[in-house]
CSV table of C-alpha atoms and ligand atoms in Angstrom, one decimal:
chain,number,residue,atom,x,y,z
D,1,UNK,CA,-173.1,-145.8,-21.8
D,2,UNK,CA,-173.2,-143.4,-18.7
D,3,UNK,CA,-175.8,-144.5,-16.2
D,4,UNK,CA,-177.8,-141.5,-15.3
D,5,UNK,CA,-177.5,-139.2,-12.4
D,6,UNK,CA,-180.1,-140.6,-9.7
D,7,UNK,CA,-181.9,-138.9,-6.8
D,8,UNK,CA,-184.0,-141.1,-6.0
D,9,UNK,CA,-181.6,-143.4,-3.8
D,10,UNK,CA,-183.2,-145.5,-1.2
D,11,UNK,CA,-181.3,-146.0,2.4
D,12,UNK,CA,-181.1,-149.8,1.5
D,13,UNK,CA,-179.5,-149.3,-1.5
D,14,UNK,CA,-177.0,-147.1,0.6
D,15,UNK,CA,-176.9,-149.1,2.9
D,16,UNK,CA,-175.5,-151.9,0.4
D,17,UNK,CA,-173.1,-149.8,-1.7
D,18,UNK,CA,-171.3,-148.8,1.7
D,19,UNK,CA,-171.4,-152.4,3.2
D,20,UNK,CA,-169.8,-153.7,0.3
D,21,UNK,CA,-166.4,-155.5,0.7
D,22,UNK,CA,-163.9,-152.8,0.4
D,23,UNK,CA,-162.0,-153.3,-2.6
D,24,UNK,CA,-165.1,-154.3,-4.7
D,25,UNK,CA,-166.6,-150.7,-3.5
D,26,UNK,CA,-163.6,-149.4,-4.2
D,27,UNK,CA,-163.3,-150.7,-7.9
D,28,UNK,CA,-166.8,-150.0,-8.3
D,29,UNK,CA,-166.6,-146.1,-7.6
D,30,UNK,CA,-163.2,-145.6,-9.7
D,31,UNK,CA,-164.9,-147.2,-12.8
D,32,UNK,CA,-167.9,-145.4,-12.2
D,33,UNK,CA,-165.2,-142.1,-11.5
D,34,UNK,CA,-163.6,-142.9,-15.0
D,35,UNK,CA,-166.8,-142.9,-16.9
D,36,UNK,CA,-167.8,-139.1,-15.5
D,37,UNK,CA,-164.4,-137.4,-14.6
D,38,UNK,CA,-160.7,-137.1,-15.7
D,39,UNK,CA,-159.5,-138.9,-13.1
D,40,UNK,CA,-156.1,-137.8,-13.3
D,41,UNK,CA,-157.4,-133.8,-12.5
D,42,UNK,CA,-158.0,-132.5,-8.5
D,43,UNK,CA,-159.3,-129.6,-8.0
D,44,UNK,CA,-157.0,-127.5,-5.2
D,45,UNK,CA,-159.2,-125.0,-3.1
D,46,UNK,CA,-157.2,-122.6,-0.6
D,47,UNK,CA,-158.8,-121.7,2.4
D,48,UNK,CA,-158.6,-118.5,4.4
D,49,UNK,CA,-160.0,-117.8,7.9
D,50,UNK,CA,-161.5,-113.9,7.1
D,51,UNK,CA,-162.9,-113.7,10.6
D,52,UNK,CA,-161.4,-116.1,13.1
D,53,UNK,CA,-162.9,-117.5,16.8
D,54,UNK,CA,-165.6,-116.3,19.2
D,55,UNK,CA,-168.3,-118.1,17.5
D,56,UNK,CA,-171.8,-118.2,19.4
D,57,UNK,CA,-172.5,-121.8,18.2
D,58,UNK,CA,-171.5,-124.6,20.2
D,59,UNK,CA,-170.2,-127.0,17.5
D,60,UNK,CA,-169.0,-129.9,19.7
D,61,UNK,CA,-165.4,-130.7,17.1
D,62,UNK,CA,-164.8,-127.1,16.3
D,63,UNK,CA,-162.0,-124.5,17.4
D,64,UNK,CA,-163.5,-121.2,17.0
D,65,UNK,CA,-166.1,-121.7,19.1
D,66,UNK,CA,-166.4,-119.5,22.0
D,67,UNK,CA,-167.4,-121.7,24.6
D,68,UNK,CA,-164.3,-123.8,24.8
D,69,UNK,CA,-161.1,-123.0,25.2
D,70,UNK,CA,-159.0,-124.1,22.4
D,71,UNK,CA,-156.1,-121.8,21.9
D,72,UNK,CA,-157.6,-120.1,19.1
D,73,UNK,CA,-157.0,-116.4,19.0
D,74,UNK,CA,-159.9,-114.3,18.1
D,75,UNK,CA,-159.6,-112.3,15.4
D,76,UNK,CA,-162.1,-109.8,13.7
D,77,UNK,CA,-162.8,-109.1,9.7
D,78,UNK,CA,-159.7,-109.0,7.6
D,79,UNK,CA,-159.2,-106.3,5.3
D,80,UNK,CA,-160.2,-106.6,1.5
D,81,UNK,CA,-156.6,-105.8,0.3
D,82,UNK,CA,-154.9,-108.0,2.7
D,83,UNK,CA,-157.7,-111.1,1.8
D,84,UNK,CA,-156.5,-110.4,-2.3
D,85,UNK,CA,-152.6,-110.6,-1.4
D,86,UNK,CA,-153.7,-113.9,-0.2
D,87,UNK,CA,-155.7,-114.9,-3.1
D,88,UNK,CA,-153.3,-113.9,-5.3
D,89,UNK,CA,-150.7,-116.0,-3.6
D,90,UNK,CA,-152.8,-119.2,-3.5
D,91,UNK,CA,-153.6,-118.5,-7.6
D,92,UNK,CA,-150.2,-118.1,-8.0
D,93,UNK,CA,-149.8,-121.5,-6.6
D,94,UNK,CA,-152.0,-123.2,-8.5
D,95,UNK,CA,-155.0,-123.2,-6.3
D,96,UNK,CA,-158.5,-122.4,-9.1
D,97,UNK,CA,-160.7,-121.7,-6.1
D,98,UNK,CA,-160.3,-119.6,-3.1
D,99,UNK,CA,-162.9,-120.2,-0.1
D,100,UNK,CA,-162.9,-117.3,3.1
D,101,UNK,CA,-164.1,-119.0,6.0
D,102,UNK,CA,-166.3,-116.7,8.8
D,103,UNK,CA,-167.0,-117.6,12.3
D,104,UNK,CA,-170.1,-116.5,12.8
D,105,UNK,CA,-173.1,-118.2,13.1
D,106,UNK,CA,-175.0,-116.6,10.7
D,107,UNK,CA,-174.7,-113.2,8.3
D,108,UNK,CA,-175.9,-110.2,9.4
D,109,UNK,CA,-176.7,-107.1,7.2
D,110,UNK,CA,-174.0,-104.6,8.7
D,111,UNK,CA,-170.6,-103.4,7.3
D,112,UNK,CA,-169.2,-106.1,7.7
D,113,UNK,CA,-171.1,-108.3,5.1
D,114,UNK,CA,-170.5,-105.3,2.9
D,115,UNK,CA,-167.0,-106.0,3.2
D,116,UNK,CA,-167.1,-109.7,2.8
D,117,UNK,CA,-169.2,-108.6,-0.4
D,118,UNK,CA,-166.3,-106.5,-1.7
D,119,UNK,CA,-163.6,-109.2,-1.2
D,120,UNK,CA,-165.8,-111.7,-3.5
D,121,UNK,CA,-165.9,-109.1,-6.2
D,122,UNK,CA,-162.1,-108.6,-5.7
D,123,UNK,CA,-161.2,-112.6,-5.9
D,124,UNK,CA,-163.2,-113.0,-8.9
D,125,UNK,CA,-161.8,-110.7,-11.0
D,126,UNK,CA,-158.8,-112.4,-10.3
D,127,UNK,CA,-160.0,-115.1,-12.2
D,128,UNK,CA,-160.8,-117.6,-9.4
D,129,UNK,CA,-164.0,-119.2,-8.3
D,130,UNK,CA,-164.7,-117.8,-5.4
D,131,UNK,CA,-166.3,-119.6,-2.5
D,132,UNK,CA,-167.4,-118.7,1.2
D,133,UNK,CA,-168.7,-120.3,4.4
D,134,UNK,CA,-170.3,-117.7,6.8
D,135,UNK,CA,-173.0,-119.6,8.5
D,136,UNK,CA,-176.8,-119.2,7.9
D,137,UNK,CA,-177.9,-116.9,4.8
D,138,UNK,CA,-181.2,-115.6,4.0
D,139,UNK,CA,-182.4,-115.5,0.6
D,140,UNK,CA,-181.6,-112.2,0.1
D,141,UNK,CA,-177.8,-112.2,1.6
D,142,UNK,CA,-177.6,-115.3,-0.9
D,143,UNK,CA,-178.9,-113.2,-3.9
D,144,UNK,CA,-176.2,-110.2,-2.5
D,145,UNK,CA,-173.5,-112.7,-2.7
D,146,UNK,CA,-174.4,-114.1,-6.1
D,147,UNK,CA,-174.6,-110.6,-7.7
D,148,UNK,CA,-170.9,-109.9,-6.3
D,149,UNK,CA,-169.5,-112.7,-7.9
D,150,UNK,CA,-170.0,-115.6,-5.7
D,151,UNK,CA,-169.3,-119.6,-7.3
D,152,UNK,CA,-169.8,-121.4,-4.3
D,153,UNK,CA,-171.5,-121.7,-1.1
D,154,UNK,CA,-170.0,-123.7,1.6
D,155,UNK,CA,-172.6,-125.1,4.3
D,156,UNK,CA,-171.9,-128.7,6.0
D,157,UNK,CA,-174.8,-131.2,7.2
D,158,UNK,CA,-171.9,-132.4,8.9
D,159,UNK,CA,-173.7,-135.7,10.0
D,160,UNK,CA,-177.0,-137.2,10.0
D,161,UNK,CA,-180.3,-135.2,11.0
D,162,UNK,CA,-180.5,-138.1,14.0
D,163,UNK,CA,-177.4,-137.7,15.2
D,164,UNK,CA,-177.1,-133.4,14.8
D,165,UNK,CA,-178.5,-132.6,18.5
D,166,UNK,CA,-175.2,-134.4,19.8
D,167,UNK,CA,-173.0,-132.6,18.1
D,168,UNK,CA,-174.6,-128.5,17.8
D,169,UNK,CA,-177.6,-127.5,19.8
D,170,UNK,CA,-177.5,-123.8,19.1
D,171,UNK,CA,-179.4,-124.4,15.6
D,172,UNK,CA,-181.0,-127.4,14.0
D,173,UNK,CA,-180.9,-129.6,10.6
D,174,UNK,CA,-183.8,-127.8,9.0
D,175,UNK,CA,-181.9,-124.4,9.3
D,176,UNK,CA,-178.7,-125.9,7.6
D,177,UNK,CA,-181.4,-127.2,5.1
D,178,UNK,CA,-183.3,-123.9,5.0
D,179,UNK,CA,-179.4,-122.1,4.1
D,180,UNK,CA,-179.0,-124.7,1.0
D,181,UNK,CA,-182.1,-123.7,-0.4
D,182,UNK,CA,-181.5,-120.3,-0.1
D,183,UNK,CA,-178.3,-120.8,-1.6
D,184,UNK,CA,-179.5,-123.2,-4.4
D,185,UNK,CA,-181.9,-120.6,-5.3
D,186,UNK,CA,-179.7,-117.8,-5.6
D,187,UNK,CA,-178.1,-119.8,-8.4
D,188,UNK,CA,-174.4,-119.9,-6.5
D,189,UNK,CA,-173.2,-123.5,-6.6
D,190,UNK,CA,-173.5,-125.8,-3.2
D,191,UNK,CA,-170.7,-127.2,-1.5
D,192,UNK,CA,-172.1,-129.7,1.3
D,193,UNK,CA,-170.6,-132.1,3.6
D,194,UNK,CA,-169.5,-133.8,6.4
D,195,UNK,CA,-167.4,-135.5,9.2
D,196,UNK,CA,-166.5,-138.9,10.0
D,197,UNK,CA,-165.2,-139.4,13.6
D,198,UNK,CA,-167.8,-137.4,15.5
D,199,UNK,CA,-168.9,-140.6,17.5
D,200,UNK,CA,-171.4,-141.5,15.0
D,201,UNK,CA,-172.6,-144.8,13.3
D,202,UNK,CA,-172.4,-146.4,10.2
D,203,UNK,CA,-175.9,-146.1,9.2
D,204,UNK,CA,-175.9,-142.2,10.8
D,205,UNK,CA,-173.1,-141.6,7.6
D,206,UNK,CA,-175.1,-143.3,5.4
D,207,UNK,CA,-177.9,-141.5,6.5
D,208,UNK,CA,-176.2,-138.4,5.6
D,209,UNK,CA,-175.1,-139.3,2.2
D,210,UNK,CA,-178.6,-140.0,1.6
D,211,UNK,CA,-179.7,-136.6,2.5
D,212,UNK,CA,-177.4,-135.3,0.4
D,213,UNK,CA,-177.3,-137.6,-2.6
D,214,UNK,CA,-181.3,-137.6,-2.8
D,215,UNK,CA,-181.8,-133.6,-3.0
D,216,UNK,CA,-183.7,-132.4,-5.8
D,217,UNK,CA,-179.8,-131.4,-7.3
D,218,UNK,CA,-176.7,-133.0,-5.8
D,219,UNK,CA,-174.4,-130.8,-4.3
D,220,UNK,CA,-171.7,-129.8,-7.0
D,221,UNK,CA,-168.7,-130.3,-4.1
D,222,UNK,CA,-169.2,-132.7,-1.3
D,223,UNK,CA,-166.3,-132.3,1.6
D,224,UNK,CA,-165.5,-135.4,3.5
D,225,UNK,CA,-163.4,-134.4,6.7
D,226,UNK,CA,-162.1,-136.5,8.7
D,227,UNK,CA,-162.2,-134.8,12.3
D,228,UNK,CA,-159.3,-132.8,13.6
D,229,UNK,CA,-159.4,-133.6,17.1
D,230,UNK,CA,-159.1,-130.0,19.2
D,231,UNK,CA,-157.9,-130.1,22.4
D,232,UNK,CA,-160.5,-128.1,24.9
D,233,UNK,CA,-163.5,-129.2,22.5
D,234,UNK,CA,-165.8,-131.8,23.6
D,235,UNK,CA,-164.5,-134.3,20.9
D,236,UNK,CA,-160.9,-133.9,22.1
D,237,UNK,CA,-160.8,-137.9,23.0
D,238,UNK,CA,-162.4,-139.6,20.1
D,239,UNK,CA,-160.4,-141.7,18.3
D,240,UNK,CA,-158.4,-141.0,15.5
D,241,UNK,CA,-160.7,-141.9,12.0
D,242,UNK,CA,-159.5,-145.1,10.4
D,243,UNK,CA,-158.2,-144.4,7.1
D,244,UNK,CA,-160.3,-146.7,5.5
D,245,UNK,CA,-163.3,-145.4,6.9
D,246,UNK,CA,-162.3,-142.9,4.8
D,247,UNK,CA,-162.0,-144.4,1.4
D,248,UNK,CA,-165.7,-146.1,2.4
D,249,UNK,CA,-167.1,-143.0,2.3
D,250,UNK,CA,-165.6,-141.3,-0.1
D,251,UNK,CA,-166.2,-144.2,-2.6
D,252,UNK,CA,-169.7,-144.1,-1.7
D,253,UNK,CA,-170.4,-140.6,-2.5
D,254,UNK,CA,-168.6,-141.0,-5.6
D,255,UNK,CA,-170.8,-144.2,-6.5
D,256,UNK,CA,-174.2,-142.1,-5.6
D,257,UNK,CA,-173.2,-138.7,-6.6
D,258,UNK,CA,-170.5,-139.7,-10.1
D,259,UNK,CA,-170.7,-135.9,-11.6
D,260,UNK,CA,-169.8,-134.2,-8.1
D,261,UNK,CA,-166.4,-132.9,-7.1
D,262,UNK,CA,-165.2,-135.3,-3.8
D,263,UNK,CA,-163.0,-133.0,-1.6
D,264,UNK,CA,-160.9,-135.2,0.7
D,265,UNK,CA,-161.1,-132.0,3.0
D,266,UNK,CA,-159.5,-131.9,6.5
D,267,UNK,CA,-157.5,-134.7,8.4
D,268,UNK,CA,-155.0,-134.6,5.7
D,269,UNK,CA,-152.3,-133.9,7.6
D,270,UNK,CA,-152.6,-137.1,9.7
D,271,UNK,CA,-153.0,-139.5,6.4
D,272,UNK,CA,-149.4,-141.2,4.4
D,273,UNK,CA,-149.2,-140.3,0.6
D,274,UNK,CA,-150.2,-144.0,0.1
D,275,UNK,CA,-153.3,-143.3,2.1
D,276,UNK,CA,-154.3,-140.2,0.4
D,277,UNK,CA,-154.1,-142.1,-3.2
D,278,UNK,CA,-156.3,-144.7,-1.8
D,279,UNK,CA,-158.3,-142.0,-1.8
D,280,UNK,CA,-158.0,-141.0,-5.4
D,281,UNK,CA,-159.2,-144.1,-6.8
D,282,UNK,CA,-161.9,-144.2,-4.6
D,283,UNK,CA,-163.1,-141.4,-6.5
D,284,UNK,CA,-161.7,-138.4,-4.3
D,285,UNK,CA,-161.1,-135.7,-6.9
D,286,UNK,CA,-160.8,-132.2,-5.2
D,287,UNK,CA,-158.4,-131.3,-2.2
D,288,UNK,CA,-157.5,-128.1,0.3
D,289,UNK,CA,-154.3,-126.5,-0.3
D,290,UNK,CA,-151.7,-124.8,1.5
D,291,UNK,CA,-150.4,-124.8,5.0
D,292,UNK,CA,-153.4,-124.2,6.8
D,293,UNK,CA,-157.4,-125.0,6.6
D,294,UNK,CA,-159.1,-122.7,8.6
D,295,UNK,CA,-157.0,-122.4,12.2
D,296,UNK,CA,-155.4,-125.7,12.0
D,297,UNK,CA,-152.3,-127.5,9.7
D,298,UNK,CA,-152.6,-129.1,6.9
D,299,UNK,CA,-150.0,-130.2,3.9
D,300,UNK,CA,-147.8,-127.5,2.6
D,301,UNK,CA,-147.9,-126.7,-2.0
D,302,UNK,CA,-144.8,-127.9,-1.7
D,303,UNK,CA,-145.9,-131.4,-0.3
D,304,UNK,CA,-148.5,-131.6,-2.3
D,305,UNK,CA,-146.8,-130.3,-5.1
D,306,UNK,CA,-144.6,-133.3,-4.7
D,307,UNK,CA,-147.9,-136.1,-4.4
D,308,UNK,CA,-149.5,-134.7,-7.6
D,309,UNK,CA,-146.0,-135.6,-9.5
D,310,UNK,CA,-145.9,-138.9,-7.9
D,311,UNK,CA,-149.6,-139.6,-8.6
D,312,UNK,CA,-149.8,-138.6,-12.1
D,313,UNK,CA,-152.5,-135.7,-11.0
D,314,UNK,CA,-152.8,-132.6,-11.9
D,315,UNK,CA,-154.8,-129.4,-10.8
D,316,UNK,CA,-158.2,-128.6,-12.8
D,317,UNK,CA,-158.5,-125.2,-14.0
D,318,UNK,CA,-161.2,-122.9,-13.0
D,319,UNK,CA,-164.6,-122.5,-14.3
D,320,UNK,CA,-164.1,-126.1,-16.9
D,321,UNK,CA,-167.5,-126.5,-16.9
D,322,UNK,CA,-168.5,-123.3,-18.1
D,323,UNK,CA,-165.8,-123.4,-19.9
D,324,UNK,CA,-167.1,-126.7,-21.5
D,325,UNK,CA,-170.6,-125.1,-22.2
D,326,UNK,CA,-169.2,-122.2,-24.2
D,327,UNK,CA,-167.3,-125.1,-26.0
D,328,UNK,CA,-170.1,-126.6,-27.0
D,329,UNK,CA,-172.4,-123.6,-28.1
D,330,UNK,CA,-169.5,-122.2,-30.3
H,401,LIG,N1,-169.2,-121.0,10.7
H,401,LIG,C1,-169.5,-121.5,9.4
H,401,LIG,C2,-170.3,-122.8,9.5
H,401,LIG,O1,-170.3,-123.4,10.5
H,401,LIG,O2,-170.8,-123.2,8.4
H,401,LIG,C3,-168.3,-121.6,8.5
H,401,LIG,C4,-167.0,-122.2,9.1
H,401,LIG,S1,-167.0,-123.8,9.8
H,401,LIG,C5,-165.5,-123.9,10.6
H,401,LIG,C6,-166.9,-124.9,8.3
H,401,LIG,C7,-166.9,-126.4,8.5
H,401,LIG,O3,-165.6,-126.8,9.0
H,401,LIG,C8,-167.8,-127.0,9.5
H,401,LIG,O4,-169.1,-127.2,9.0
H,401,LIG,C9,-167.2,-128.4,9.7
H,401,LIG,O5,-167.7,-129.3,8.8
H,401,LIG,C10,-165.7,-128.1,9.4
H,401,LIG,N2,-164.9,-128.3,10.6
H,401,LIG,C11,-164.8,-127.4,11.7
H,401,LIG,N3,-163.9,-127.9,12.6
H,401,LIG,C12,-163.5,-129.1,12.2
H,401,LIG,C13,-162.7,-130.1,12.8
H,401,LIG,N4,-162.1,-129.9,14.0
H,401,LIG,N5,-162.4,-131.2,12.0
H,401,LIG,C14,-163.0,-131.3,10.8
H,401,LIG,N6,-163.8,-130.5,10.2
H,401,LIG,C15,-164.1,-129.3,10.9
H,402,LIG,C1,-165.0,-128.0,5.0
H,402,LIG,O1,-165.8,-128.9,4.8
H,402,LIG,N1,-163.8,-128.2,5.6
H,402,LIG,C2,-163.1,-126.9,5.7
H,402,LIG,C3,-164.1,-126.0,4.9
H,402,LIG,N2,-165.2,-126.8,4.6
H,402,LIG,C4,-164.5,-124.7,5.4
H,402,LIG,C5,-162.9,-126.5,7.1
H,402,LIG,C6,-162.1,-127.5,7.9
H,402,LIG,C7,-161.7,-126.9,9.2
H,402,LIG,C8,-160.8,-127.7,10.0
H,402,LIG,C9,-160.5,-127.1,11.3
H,402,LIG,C10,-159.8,-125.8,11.2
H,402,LIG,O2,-158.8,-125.7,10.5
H,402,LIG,O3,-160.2,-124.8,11.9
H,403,LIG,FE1,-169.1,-121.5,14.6
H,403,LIG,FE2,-168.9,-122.7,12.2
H,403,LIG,FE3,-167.3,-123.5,14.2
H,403,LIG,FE4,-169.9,-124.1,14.4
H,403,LIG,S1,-168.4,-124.8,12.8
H,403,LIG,S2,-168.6,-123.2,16.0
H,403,LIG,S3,-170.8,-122.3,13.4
H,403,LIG,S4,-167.3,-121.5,13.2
C-alpha cells in the first residue's frame, strides 16, 4: 500500500532523509518513485524567453539582469504569431508543455500582459499545457491568466528563506510566497523550485525542501537547477555543482513530495548521460527540452532524443491526469 502524501514534514526528518548514505536514499526514492509514477515516462517542457534581459531585480546567478553585464541582449515582447511557430515546433517535437519565460520583475496591467494573455490562449488550443514565469502576480493577473488558459505557474523559492537576502535584495521570501498563493488560488497549477550551487549549505537546501514539501499542497512540478555559472554575475566563480549533490536532492524531493513531477531543470548541459540517469532513478521524472533554456544552452531533441532510447524513457503526454479523472468518472 501507498504511504500517504505528508505535509507535515519536520526539518529533522529532512534532515535525515538527505543525510542518508547515498545509494540507500537513492534506492529509497526510486521504490518510493515506482509505487506513485510510471517511471519509465518524463515529462519534456520547452522553454521560450518571450521577453529577454533588462530586468530590475538583482538576482545574484542570473543573466537577464540589468545590473550586470552578461552578454545578454535585451530584447522586448515577442509577437503572439512568432511565440505559436515556436510552440508548434517544440509540440511537434514531442515537448507536452510549453513555458514563456519574462524578465520582468513583476506583471503589470498594460498591453503587454494583454499580449502575454493572447499567446496562452493561442498555445492551448494547440493542445499543450501551457506554462509561464513572469515574476510577481497579483491575484487578479493570476485569475486573468487562468481564464486564458493557463496550466502552470512557474515561481522559484530558489533557496532557503535564510539564505534569500544573499542572493536577491530587490524583493523578499514572503513576496515569492505571497505570488504562490495567488497562483494556488487562481486554481493554475504551481511549479516551484530551486538552485543548488548558489554558495549555500546543506541544511539551507533542506530548509527549502521543507518549505516547499510542508505547504498546505505540494507544488505539482518542483525544478531542481543546478546553477549555470554567468560570467559578469556575482556567482560567476562558484564552483561547478557536484553531480551527486544533485541526485541528493532530487531523491529527497521525490522521497517527501512521491506524486510531484521532479524536473532535472538547468545545468544539463554540463552533466554525462550516465549522470543524468542517476538522476532518473533518483526519482527525476520531468526535463527541459530543446537547445536553449531561457538565454543559455542546453541539450539538443536530438540528444535527448537519443538518451530517452537508451534509457528506456519516454515522453508523458499532456494533460494525463485529467485525462485519468475523465477515465475514471466514465
Ligand atoms: N523573472 C521571473 C522570475 O524570476 O521568476 C521569471 C524568469 S527567471 C529567469 C526563472 C528562474 O530561472 C529563476 O527563478 C531561477 O531559478 C532560474 N535561473 C535563472 N538563472 C539561472 C542560472 N544561471 N542557473 C540556474 N537557474 C537559473
Ligand atoms: C526553472 O526552474 N528553470 C528554468 C525555468 N524554471 C524558467 C530557467 C533556467 C534558466 C537558466 C538560465 C538561462 O537560460 O537564462
Ligand atoms: Fe529578473 Fe527573474 Fe532574472 Fe531575477 S531571475 S533577474 S527576476 S529575470
Amino acid at each position: 500500500m501507498r504511504i500517504p502524501v505528508r505535509n507535515n514534514w519536520t526539518l529533522e526528518e529532512i534532515h535525515d532523509i538527505y543525510n542518508m548514505p547515498l545509494l540507500e536514499l537513492v534506492y529509497q526514492a526510486a521504490t518510493i518513485h515506482r509505487e506513485y509514477n510510471d517511471t519509465a515516462e518524463v515529462q519534456v517542457c520547452t522553454l521560450l524567453s518571450i521577453k529577454t534581459g533588462g530586468c530590475s531585480e538583482d538576482c545574484a546567478y542570473c543573466p537577464q539582469a540589468a545590473r550586470y553585464s552578461t552578454g545578454v541582449n535585451v530584447q522586448a515582447l515577442m509577437k503572439k504569431e512568432e511565440v505559436l511557430k515556436y510552440a508548434q515546433k517544440a509540440k511537434d517535437a514531442g515537448s507536452t508543455r510549453f513555458c514563456m519565460g519574462a524578465a520582468w520583475r513583476e506583471v503589470r496591467d498594460n498591453r503587454d500582459f494583454d499580449r502575454v494573455l493572447d499567446m496562452v490562449k493561442g498555445v492551448n488550443e494547440m493542445g499543450m499545457e501551457v506554462c509561464c514565469t513572469l515574476g510577481m502576480l497579483t491575484q487578479e493577473q493570476a485569475h486573468k491568466l487562468a481564464d486564458a488558459g493557463l496550466y502552470a505557474y512557474n515561481h522559484n523559492l530558489d533557496t532557503s528563506k535564510e539564505y534569500y537576502d544573499e542572493i536577491i535584495t530587490t524583493r523578499t521570501y514572503n513576496d515569492r510566497l505571497n505570488t504562490l498563493d495567488n497562483v494556488r488560488k487562481a486554481g493554475v497549477t504551481v511549479c516551484c523550485g530551486g538552485i543548488i550551487g548558489l554558495g549555500e549549505t546543506h541544511e539551507d537546501r533542506i530548509k527549502m525542501l521543507h518549505t516547499l514539501s510542508t505547504m498546505p499542497q505540494h507544488p505539482e512540478s518542483v525544478p531542481i537547477n543546478a546553477l549555470v555559472r554567468i560570467e559578469g554575475t556575482p556567482l560567476q566563480d562558484n564552483p561547478k555543482v557536484d553531480i551527486w549533490d544533485m541526485v541528493r536532492m532530487i531523491a529527497t524531493a521525490r522521497i517527501l513530495m512521491p506524486a510531484t513531477m521532479v524536473r532535472l531543470s538547468a545545468g544539463r548541459t554540463e552533466m554525462s548521460v550516465a549522470e543524468q540517469a542517476w538522476c532518473f532513478m533518483a526519482g527525476a521524472n520531468s526535463i527541459f527540452a530543446g537547445d536553449k533554456l531561457l538565454t543559455t544552452p542546453n541539450p539538443s531533441f536530438d540528444e535527448d532524443n537519443q538518451m530517452f532510447q537508451l534509457l528506456g524513457l519516454k515522453p508523458r503526454v499532456a494533460f494525463k491526469e485529467e485525462k485519468k479523472l475523465e477515465a475514471e468518472l466514465v
